[in-house]
Each structure stands twice: as C-alpha cells, then as structure tokens.
Amino acid sequence: MSVKHALLALLEKPRYGYELRAEFEQRTGASWPLNVGQVYTTLSRLERDGLVEAGGTDAEGRSLYQLTEAGKVEVKGWFDTPVERTQPQRDELAIKLAVAVAVPSVDVGKVVQQQRNATMQALQGYRRQARSGAGDDLAGGLVLDRLVFAAEAEIRWLDHCEARLRRAAASSTAPEPVEGGDR
Amino acid sequence: MSVKHALLALLEKPRYGYELRAEFEQRTGASWPLNVGQVYTTLSRLERDGLVEAGGTDAEGRSLYQLTEAGKVEVKGWFDTPVERTQPQRDELAIKLAVAVAVPSVDVGKVVQQQRNATMQALQGYRRQARSGAGDDLAGGLVLDRLVFAAEAEIRWLDHCEARLRRAAASSTAPEPVEGGDR
DNA sequence: GAGTATGTATATACCGAGTATGTACCGCCT
DNA sequence: AGGCGGTACATACTCGGTATATACATACTC
C-alpha cells in the first residue's frame, strides 16, 4: 500500500511514469529501489479506481498523469491517518525465532548469534553510507536514520532473546519459571 | 517468504493444513493471524517445488503433508542463513515521511506527532498484553518483545525526525547546514 | 558511417503473498 | 428437526513485486 500512496502523493503536480520512479528513489535515498513496471501497473490501477487520470502528454511526448479530486482526498487522508500498528507487518526474523524455539533440532542460540552478526554488519553499512554523505539531504537522511534505529533495536532484541533463552534453559529444571518481571 | 519457510519448519513431523495454521498462530502469539487459505496455496506450491509431499491421511481423514529430503535441506538452510538486511523491507512510515518533506502542502510536524501518538498507543497495548500473561510462553513472549522494541525504536526515530526537521527549518535561512555530527 | 552500448520511457506477462468466499462435515443446543 | 459454531479443505481474486519486451534517442567506437 505504501507505493500506491507514495505515487499519489508525488502526483501533486502532473508527472509521467519514469519521472515518478526517479522521484521516489531519490527521496528514499535508493534504500528501496522501485521497479519501473510497478509504477505503470500501479498507475493503471489508480486510474481504474478513479484516483488518477491521464493528463495528455508533455512537449517530449511523455504521457502525463494527474490526480483527480478523489485522488487528492485520498492523499490528504493518507497523511492525516497514522500508519496502522494494530496489525503490524509480518516480521520474518521474529517468526523465525518463534518457530525455532519450538523445533528441537534447531540451535536457537546459534541462529541468534548469526543474525546478530549480520545485523551488525548491516548497521555498519548504514553508518558508512551516512558518513559518506548519503544522508545529507533531508528525506534520504531520515530514511537512513530509520534503518539505523531499526537495526539497533533488532540487536537489542536479539541480546534480550539470548538472555531470556538462557533463563528459560536454566529454569527448565526448576519448579516453575516466573516471567513478566523484566518488561 | 516467511510464511513459506515457517510452514516448512513446522512440518518437522507430518501435519495437516489446519493444524499448521493453529501452530503458527500459537507460536507467534496471535500477533500475525494467518489466513487458512494461504496455508493451502503455500502447501500446494511447496508440493509443486518438491519440498513437501502428501503423506496420506490420519485416522480422522485429514490429509497430511510431510517434508521431502529437499524440504529438510531447505529448512536447514533457512535456519543457517540470517535474514537479509541488504534490501530491507519497504517501510511505509519512512516512505511517508520521506515523501512528506518534499510535498509543500503537508505539515510534516503534524504527521510526526500523529504517528507518535498512534505508536505510543500501540506500545501500551503490547505492554498490557505482556502484563496480562500473553507473553508467558517463550515463543509468544519473544514475538511480543520484538513488537515492543520496534515500537520504541519508532518513537525514538520520530523524536529524532522532529529535532532534525526543526534544525532544517532553522538553517534554511542560514548559509549552509552542517550534517552528520549526530549519529 | 555502421554497429553497438547506454539511458529514457512505456507496457505487459508472470509469480508469490494475502484476503474473501464457498462448501462440507461434525457436535451441540433447544 | 433445525440452527449454530467450530473444524477442515479448496478456489477465486486482488495486490505487490520482478522480469522482460519494445521503441527511441544519444553517445561511443572501430
């Protein structure tokens, strides 16, 4: 849903498909490359739904799109409504660990350690990017910061998992574990 | 990709479709409800790809699925390989802000504030769940912790965005902003 | 100048993820 | 007997995302 609304928002002024992709990638700092094909399929769906209409061609013959009234309302609504957190994005890593703890043949501690290394490396990559000036423009900088914050949180969570796993293993022989005292 | 691999991992012993959904939802603590239909479509794709095969029916006539050799290898590979962070999940909130700062008619500060409130509320919901004992079993607890950590990181990031936006607004008249000294 | 890489621009086919819906069966309740 | 809800499976459909095809312009090169 994010691509759809992002394209709508970028259509504040009439633009053509290829331009939309360039704008999107520039703003998100190339962190999320956007396939051109998706721009056109999304545009045609938006046209079908009456949020966008073809607006002729520019001097170079490129076909322009522009917002309809309904489209403008949709954009406003998107910005006025916070991103849903009631049904958060399915998270592969959390699923992986949740399943792993229930499958006896998997060494969960090892999975955690491997992930920690990988995330650490990614984090260093982001910091390198930031230092190299990729985050100097405002939008791209915020996106990069977002990735940094998320990676840091992931590492904290992995450490927390390790501790909790150790505790669970230790108390598996004890009468009854007492949970909930650490949040 | 996460559902596919999670189902494969749960197939350590032969199971039937409905059971797989129940197992998945129990382990992830109902944070990510899984549509039953997706279980069956995923299973048939896995069968097509030779990772899973039909294993007859149980005493109650439910059709069982089991891992093939290739399936077992796939599961092992999944657990041995950390989750990719080179092309991170597209994040609606980051995209929203990145686009918003470039669209003059949007009050970015307001968007940030609204999101902060919404995320704060979600966070309190998670903590309530944890207190009410939803996180007492290990797997579900880790998933819930993951959501808490992610929400906290999001709030930190939103605060950081506010500060950076204020600085950008202040320095838009000044000669040249100096970035990068805050990470 | 012919050939060929490269970038811009659009369009379409295809697959996987996810949702909604339909159907059948079973036990339970009144 | 009829209705309700839970179990179990199946299929249709939409959407997000990738790969690919096509056309045209520019630029490089042999």
Coordinates of C-alpha atoms (C1' of nucleotides) in Angstrom, one line a residue:
Chain A
M1 CA 0.0 0.0 0.0
S2 CA 2.9 2.3 0.6
V3 CA 4.0 2.5 -3.0
K4 CA 0.5 3.3 -4.2
H5 CA 0.1 6.2 -1.8
A6 CA 3.6 7.5 -2.3
L7 CA 3.0 7.7 -6.0
L8 CA -0.3 9.5 -5.4
A9 CA 1.5 12.0 -3.1
L10 CA 4.2 12.6 -5.7
L11 CA 1.5 13.4 -8.2
E12 CA 0.8 16.8 -6.6
K13 CA 1.8 18.1 -9.9
P14 CA 1.3 16.1 -13.2
R15 CA 4.2 13.7 -13.9
Y16 CA 4.9 10.8 -16.1
G17 CA 5.8 7.2 -15.0
Y18 CA 9.5 7.2 -15.3
E19 CA 9.7 10.5 -13.5
L20 CA 7.7 9.1 -10.6
R21 CA 10.2 6.3 -10.1
A22 CA 13.1 8.7 -10.2
E23 CA 11.4 10.9 -7.6
F24 CA 10.6 8.0 -5.4
E25 CA 14.1 6.6 -5.4
Q26 CA 15.7 10.0 -4.9
R27 CA 13.6 10.7 -1.8
T28 CA 14.1 7.3 -0.2
G29 CA 17.8 7.5 -0.9
A30 CA 17.9 4.4 -3.1
S31 CA 17.3 2.3 0.1
W32 CA 14.2 0.8 -1.6
P33 CA 14.7 0.6 -5.3
L34 CA 11.4 0.7 -7.1
N35 CA 10.8 -1.4 -10.2
V36 CA 9.5 0.7 -13.1
G37 CA 7.0 -1.9 -14.1
Q38 CA 5.3 -1.5 -10.7
V39 CA 4.9 2.2 -11.3
Y40 CA 2.9 1.6 -14.5
T41 CA 0.8 -1.2 -13.1
T42 CA 0.0 0.9 -10.0
L43 CA -0.8 3.9 -12.2
S44 CA -3.3 1.9 -14.2
R45 CA -4.9 0.5 -11.1
L46 CA -5.2 4.1 -9.7
E47 CA -6.7 5.2 -13.0
R48 CA -9.2 2.3 -12.8
D49 CA -10.1 3.4 -9.3
G50 CA -10.6 7.0 -10.3
L51 CA -7.8 8.4 -8.2
V52 CA -5.7 9.4 -11.2
E53 CA -6.4 10.4 -14.8
A54 CA -4.3 10.6 -17.9
G55 CA -3.4 14.2 -18.5
G56 CA -2.2 14.3 -22.1
T57 CA 1.5 14.4 -23.0
D58 CA 4.3 16.9 -22.4
A59 CA 6.4 18.5 -25.0
E60 CA 8.6 15.4 -25.4
G61 CA 5.6 13.2 -25.9
R62 CA 5.7 11.5 -22.4
S63 CA 2.2 10.6 -21.1
L64 CA 1.4 12.6 -18.0
Y65 CA -0.8 11.6 -15.1
Q66 CA -2.6 13.8 -12.7
L67 CA -4.7 13.5 -9.5
T68 CA -8.5 13.5 -9.7
E69 CA -10.5 15.1 -6.9
A70 CA -10.9 11.7 -5.3
G71 CA -7.2 11.2 -5.6
K72 CA -6.5 14.5 -3.7
V73 CA -8.8 13.4 -1.0
E74 CA -7.0 10.0 -0.8
V75 CA -3.6 11.7 -0.4
K76 CA -4.9 14.0 2.3
G77 CA -6.4 11.0 4.1
W78 CA -3.1 9.1 3.9
F79 CA -1.2 11.9 5.5
D80 CA -3.8 12.5 8.1
T81 CA -4.0 8.9 9.2
P82 CA -1.1 7.3 11.1
V83 CA 0.3 4.0 9.8
E84 CA -1.6 1.1 11.3
R85 CA 0.2 -0.7 14.1
T86 CA -2.8 -2.8 15.1
Q87 CA -1.7 -5.5 12.6
P88 CA 2.0 -4.9 12.3
Q89 CA 4.0 -6.1 9.3
R90 CA 4.8 -9.7 9.4
D91 CA 8.4 -9.9 10.5
E92 CA 10.4 -12.8 9.2
L93 CA 13.0 -12.7 11.9
A94 CA 10.5 -12.8 14.8
I95 CA 8.7 -15.7 13.0
K96 CA 11.9 -17.5 12.5
L97 CA 12.8 -17.4 16.2
A98 CA 9.3 -18.1 17.4
V99 CA 9.3 -21.3 15.2
A100 CA 12.9 -22.1 16.1
V101 CA 12.3 -22.3 19.8
A102 CA 9.6 -25.0 19.2
V103 CA 11.7 -27.1 16.9
P104 CA 14.1 -29.2 19.0
S105 CA 16.6 -29.9 16.2
V106 CA 17.5 -26.2 15.8
D107 CA 20.2 -24.5 17.9
V108 CA 18.4 -21.2 18.6
G109 CA 21.4 -19.6 20.3
K110 CA 23.3 -20.1 17.1
V111 CA 20.6 -18.6 15.0
V112 CA 20.5 -15.5 17.3
Q113 CA 24.3 -15.1 17.1
Q114 CA 24.4 -15.4 13.3
Q115 CA 21.6 -12.9 12.9
R116 CA 23.4 -10.6 15.4
N117 CA 26.5 -10.6 13.2
A118 CA 24.5 -10.0 10.0
T119 CA 22.6 -7.1 11.5
M120 CA 25.7 -5.6 13.0
Q121 CA 27.3 -5.6 9.6
A122 CA 24.2 -4.0 8.0
L123 CA 24.3 -1.4 10.7
Q124 CA 27.9 -0.5 9.9
G125 CA 27.0 -0.3 6.3
Y126 CA 24.3 2.3 7.1
R127 CA 26.7 4.3 9.2
R128 CA 29.3 4.2 6.4
Q129 CA 26.6 5.5 4.0
A130 CA 25.7 8.2 6.4
R131 CA 29.3 9.3 6.8
S132 CA 29.8 9.3 3.1
G133 CA 27.2 11.9 2.7
A134 CA 24.3 9.8 1.5
G135 CA 22.2 11.2 4.3
D136 CA 22.9 14.8 3.7
D137 CA 19.6 15.6 2.0
L138 CA 16.8 15.7 4.5
A139 CA 14.5 12.9 3.2
G140 CA 17.2 10.4 2.4
G141 CA 18.8 11.2 5.7
L142 CA 15.7 10.4 7.7
V143 CA 15.2 7.1 5.8
L144 CA 18.8 6.2 6.6
D145 CA 18.3 7.1 10.2
R146 CA 15.2 4.9 10.2
L147 CA 17.2 1.9 9.1
V148 CA 19.8 2.6 11.7
F149 CA 17.3 2.9 14.5
A150 CA 15.6 -0.3 13.4
A151 CA 18.8 -2.3 13.2
E152 CA 19.9 -1.1 16.6
A153 CA 16.5 -2.2 18.0
E154 CA 17.0 -5.5 16.4
I155 CA 20.3 -6.0 18.0
R156 CA 19.0 -5.0 21.4
W157 CA 16.1 -7.5 20.9
L158 CA 18.5 -10.3 19.9
D159 CA 20.5 -9.7 23.1
H160 CA 17.3 -9.8 25.1
C161 CA 16.4 -13.0 23.4
E162 CA 19.7 -14.6 24.3
A163 CA 19.2 -13.6 27.9
R164 CA 15.6 -14.9 28.0
L165 CA 16.6 -18.1 26.3
R166 CA 19.4 -18.7 28.9
R167 CA 16.9 -18.1 31.7
A168 CA 14.4 -20.4 30.2
A169 CA 17.0 -23.1 29.8
A170 CA 18.2 -22.7 33.3
S171 CA 14.7 -22.8 34.8
S172 CA 13.5 -25.7 32.7
T173 CA 14.6 -27.9 35.6
A174 CA 13.4 -25.6 38.3
P175 CA 9.8 -25.9 39.6
E176 CA 8.1 -23.0 37.7
P177 CA 9.6 -20.0 35.8
V178 CA 8.5 -16.6 36.9
E179 CA 8.0 -14.4 33.9
G180 CA 7.0 -10.8 33.2
G181 CA 9.3 -9.1 35.7
D182 CA 11.5 -7.6 33.0
R183 CA 9.3 -5.5 30.9
Chain B
M1 CA 8.9 -15.8 2.1
S2 CA 8.5 -16.0 5.9
V3 CA 5.2 -18.0 5.8
K4 CA 6.6 -20.5 3.4
H5 CA 9.6 -21.2 5.5
A6 CA 7.7 -21.2 8.7
L7 CA 5.3 -23.8 7.4
L8 CA 8.2 -25.9 6.2
A9 CA 9.9 -25.7 9.6
L10 CA 6.6 -26.7 11.4
L11 CA 6.5 -29.8 9.2
E12 CA 9.3 -31.4 11.1
K13 CA 6.6 -34.0 11.8
P14 CA 3.7 -34.7 9.4
R15 CA 0.8 -32.3 9.8
Y16 CA -2.4 -31.3 8.1
G17 CA -3.2 -27.8 6.8
Y18 CA -5.5 -26.6 9.5
E19 CA -3.1 -27.8 12.2
L20 CA -0.3 -25.8 10.6
R21 CA -2.3 -22.6 10.9
A22 CA -3.0 -23.3 14.5
E23 CA 0.6 -24.0 15.3
F24 CA 1.8 -20.9 13.5
E25 CA -0.7 -18.6 15.3
Q26 CA 0.0 -20.2 18.7
R27 CA 3.7 -19.7 18.3
T28 CA 3.5 -16.1 17.1
G29 CA 1.1 -15.3 19.9
A30 CA -1.7 -14.3 17.5
S31 CA 0.2 -11.2 16.6
W32 CA 0.1 -12.2 13.0
P33 CA -3.1 -14.0 12.1
L34 CA -2.6 -16.3 9.2
N35 CA -5.3 -16.9 6.7
V36 CA -6.1 -20.6 6.2
G37 CA -6.3 -20.3 2.5
Q38 CA -2.7 -19.2 2.4
V39 CA -1.7 -22.4 4.1
Y40 CA -3.2 -24.5 1.4
T41 CA -1.9 -22.4 -1.5
T42 CA 1.5 -22.4 0.0
L43 CA 1.4 -26.1 0.6
S44 CA 0.5 -26.8 -3.0
R45 CA 3.3 -24.6 -4.2
L46 CA 5.7 -26.4 -1.9
E47 CA 4.5 -29.7 -3.2
R48 CA 5.0 -28.4 -6.8
D49 CA 8.5 -27.4 -5.9
G50 CA 9.3 -30.8 -4.4
L51 CA 9.8 -29.6 -0.8
V52 CA 6.8 -31.3 0.6
E53 CA 4.7 -34.3 -0.3
A54 CA 1.3 -35.6 0.6
G55 CA 1.6 -38.2 3.3
G56 CA -1.8 -39.9 3.3
T57 CA -4.5 -39.2 5.8
D58 CA -4.7 -39.6 9.6
A59 CA -7.3 -41.6 11.5
E60 CA -9.8 -38.7 11.1
G61 CA -9.3 -38.5 7.4
R62 CA -7.3 -35.3 7.4
S63 CA -4.7 -35.1 4.6
L64 CA -1.2 -35.0 6.0
Y65 CA 1.9 -33.3 4.5
Q66 CA 5.5 -34.2 5.2
L67 CA 8.9 -32.9 4.2
T68 CA 10.9 -34.4 1.4
E69 CA 14.6 -34.6 1.5
A70 CA 14.9 -31.3 -0.4
G71 CA 12.5 -29.8 2.1
K72 CA 14.6 -30.8 5.0
V73 CA 17.6 -29.2 3.3
E74 CA 15.6 -26.0 2.7
V75 CA 14.6 -25.8 6.3
K76 CA 18.2 -26.2 7.5
G77 CA 19.3 -23.6 5.0
W78 CA 16.7 -21.2 6.3
F79 CA 17.9 -21.5 9.9
D80 CA 21.5 -21.3 8.9
T81 CA 21.1 -18.1 6.9
P82 CA 20.5 -14.8 8.6
V83 CA 17.6 -12.7 7.4
E84 CA 18.7 -10.4 4.6
R85 CA 19.2 -6.9 5.6
T86 CA 20.8 -5.7 2.4
Q87 CA 17.4 -4.9 0.9
P88 CA 15.3 -4.2 4.0
Q89 CA 11.6 -4.4 4.0
R90 CA 9.9 -1.4 2.5
D91 CA 8.7 0.6 5.4
E92 CA 5.5 2.6 4.9
L93 CA 6.2 5.1 7.6
A94 CA 9.7 6.0 6.4
I95 CA 8.4 6.4 2.9
K96 CA 5.5 8.5 4.1
L97 CA 7.8 11.0 5.8
A98 CA 10.4 11.0 3.0
V99 CA 7.6 11.9 0.6
A100 CA 6.0 14.3 3.0
V101 CA 9.1 16.5 3.4
A102 CA 9.1 17.1 -0.3
V103 CA 5.5 18.0 -0.7
P104 CA 5.0 21.6 0.5
S105 CA 1.3 21.3 1.3
V106 CA 1.9 18.7 4.0
D107 CA 2.6 19.7 7.6
V108 CA 5.3 17.1 8.4
G109 CA 5.4 18.0 12.0
K110 CA 1.8 17.2 12.4
V111 CA 2.3 13.8 10.6
V112 CA 5.1 13.0 13.0
Q113 CA 3.0 13.9 16.1
Q114 CA 0.0 11.9 15.0
Q115 CA 2.2 8.9 14.3
R116 CA 3.9 9.3 17.6
N117 CA 0.6 9.2 19.4
A118 CA -0.6 6.1 17.4
T119 CA 2.7 4.2 18.1
M120 CA 2.6 5.2 21.7
Q121 CA -0.9 3.7 22.0
A122 CA 0.2 0.5 20.2
L123 CA 3.1 0.2 22.6
Q124 CA 0.9 0.5 25.6
G125 CA -1.3 -2.2 24.1
Y126 CA 1.7 -4.5 23.8
R127 CA 2.7 -3.9 27.4
R128 CA -0.9 -4.6 28.5
Q129 CA -0.8 -7.8 26.6
A130 CA 2.5 -8.7 28.2
R131 CA 1.2 -7.9 31.7
S132 CA -1.9 -10.0 31.1
G133 CA 0.2 -13.0 30.5
A134 CA 0.1 -13.2 26.7
G135 CA 3.9 -13.3 26.8
D136 CA 4.3 -16.1 29.3
D137 CA 5.1 -18.8 26.8
L138 CA 8.6 -18.4 25.4
A139 CA 7.9 -18.0 21.7
G140 CA 4.9 -15.7 22.0
G141 CA 6.8 -13.7 24.6
L142 CA 9.8 -13.1 22.3
V143 CA 7.4 -12.0 19.5
L144 CA 5.7 -9.6 21.8
D145 CA 9.1 -8.2 22.9
R146 CA 10.0 -7.8 19.3
L147 CA 7.0 -5.6 18.7
V148 CA 7.8 -3.6 21.9
F149 CA 11.4 -3.0 20.8
A150 CA 10.3 -2.0 17.3
A151 CA 7.7 0.4 18.6
E152 CA 10.2 2.0 21.0
A153 CA 12.7 2.4 18.2
E154 CA 10.0 4.0 16.1
I155 CA 9.2 6.5 18.8
R156 CA 12.9 7.4 19.2
W157 CA 13.2 7.8 15.5
L158 CA 10.1 10.1 15.3
D159 CA 11.6 12.3 18.1
H160 CA 14.8 12.3 16.1
C161 CA 12.9 13.3 13.0
E162 CA 11.3 16.2 14.8
A163 CA 14.6 17.5 16.0
R164 CA 16.1 17.2 12.6
L165 CA 13.2 18.9 10.9
R166 CA 13.4 21.8 13.4
R167 CA 17.1 22.1 12.7
A168 CA 16.5 22.0 8.9
A169 CA 13.8 24.7 9.2
A170 CA 16.0 26.9 11.3
S171 CA 19.0 26.5 9.0
S172 CA 17.0 27.1 5.8
T173 CA 17.9 30.8 6.1
A174 CA 21.4 30.2 7.4
P175 CA 24.3 29.8 4.9
E176 CA 24.8 26.0 5.0
P177 CA 23.7 23.3 7.4
V178 CA 26.4 21.0 8.8
E179 CA 25.0 17.4 8.9
G180 CA 26.4 14.2 10.2
G181 CA 27.5 15.2 13.7
D182 CA 24.6 13.5 15.4
R183 CA 25.0 9.8 14.5
Chain C
dG1 C1' 29.2 5.9 -41.2
dA2 C1' 27.7 1.3 -39.4
dG3 C1' 27.4 -1.0 -35.4
dT4 C1' 26.6 -1.1 -30.7
dA5 C1' 26.3 0.1 -26.0
dT6 C1' 23.6 3.1 -22.7
dG7 C1' 19.8 5.7 -20.9
dT8 C1' 14.9 7.1 -21.2
dA9 C1' 10.2 5.7 -21.5
dT10 C1' 6.2 2.6 -21.6
dA11 C1' 3.9 -1.8 -21.5
dT12 C1' 2.9 -6.5 -20.3
dA13 C1' 3.4 -11.3 -18.5
dC14 C1' 4.1 -13.7 -14.6
dC15 C1' 4.6 -15.3 -9.7
dG16 C1' 4.0 -15.1 -4.8
dA17 C1' 1.6 -13.1 -0.8
dG18 C1' -2.6 -12.3 1.2
dT19 C1' -7.9 -12.0 1.6
dA20 C1' -12.6 -13.4 0.9
dT21 C1' -15.6 -16.8 0.0
dG22 C1' -17.7 -21.3 -0.6
dT23 C1' -18.5 -25.9 0.9
dA24 C1' -18.8 -30.0 3.7
dC25 C1' -18.9 -32.3 7.9
dC26 C1' -19.5 -32.7 12.8
dG27 C1' -21.1 -31.9 17.5
dC28 C1' -24.1 -29.3 20.4
dC29 C1' -28.2 -27.0 21.9
dT30 C1' -33.2 -26.1 22.2
Chain D
dA1 C1' -35.7 -31.2 13.1
dG2 C1' -33.5 -27.1 12.6
dG3 C1' -29.9 -23.8 13.7
dC4 C1' -25.2 -22.5 15.4
dG5 C1' -20.5 -22.7 15.6
dG6 C1' -16.0 -25.0 15.0
dT7 C1' -13.1 -27.9 12.0
dA8 C1' -11.1 -28.8 7.5
dC9 C1' -10.2 -28.0 2.8
dA10 C1' -10.4 -25.6 -1.7
dT11 C1' -10.7 -21.9 -5.0
dA12 C1' -11.2 -17.2 -7.0
dC13 C1' -9.4 -12.8 -6.9
dT14 C1' -6.5 -8.7 -5.8
dC15 C1' -2.2 -6.6 -5.0
dG16 C1' 2.8 -6.2 -4.6
dG17 C1' 6.9 -7.1 -7.0
dT18 C1' 10.1 -8.9 -10.7
dA19 C1' 11.5 -9.8 -15.3
dT20 C1' 11.1 -9.0 -19.9
dA21 C1' 10.0 -6.8 -24.4
dT22 C1' 9.8 -2.8 -27.2
dA23 C1' 10.9 1.8 -29.0
dC24 C1' 13.7 5.6 -29.4
dA25 C1' 17.5 8.8 -28.6
dT26 C1' 22.2 9.7 -27.5
dA27 C1' 26.9 8.6 -27.4
dC28 C1' 30.9 5.9 -28.2
dT29 C1' 33.9 3.3 -31.2
dC30 C1' 36.1 0.8 -34.9

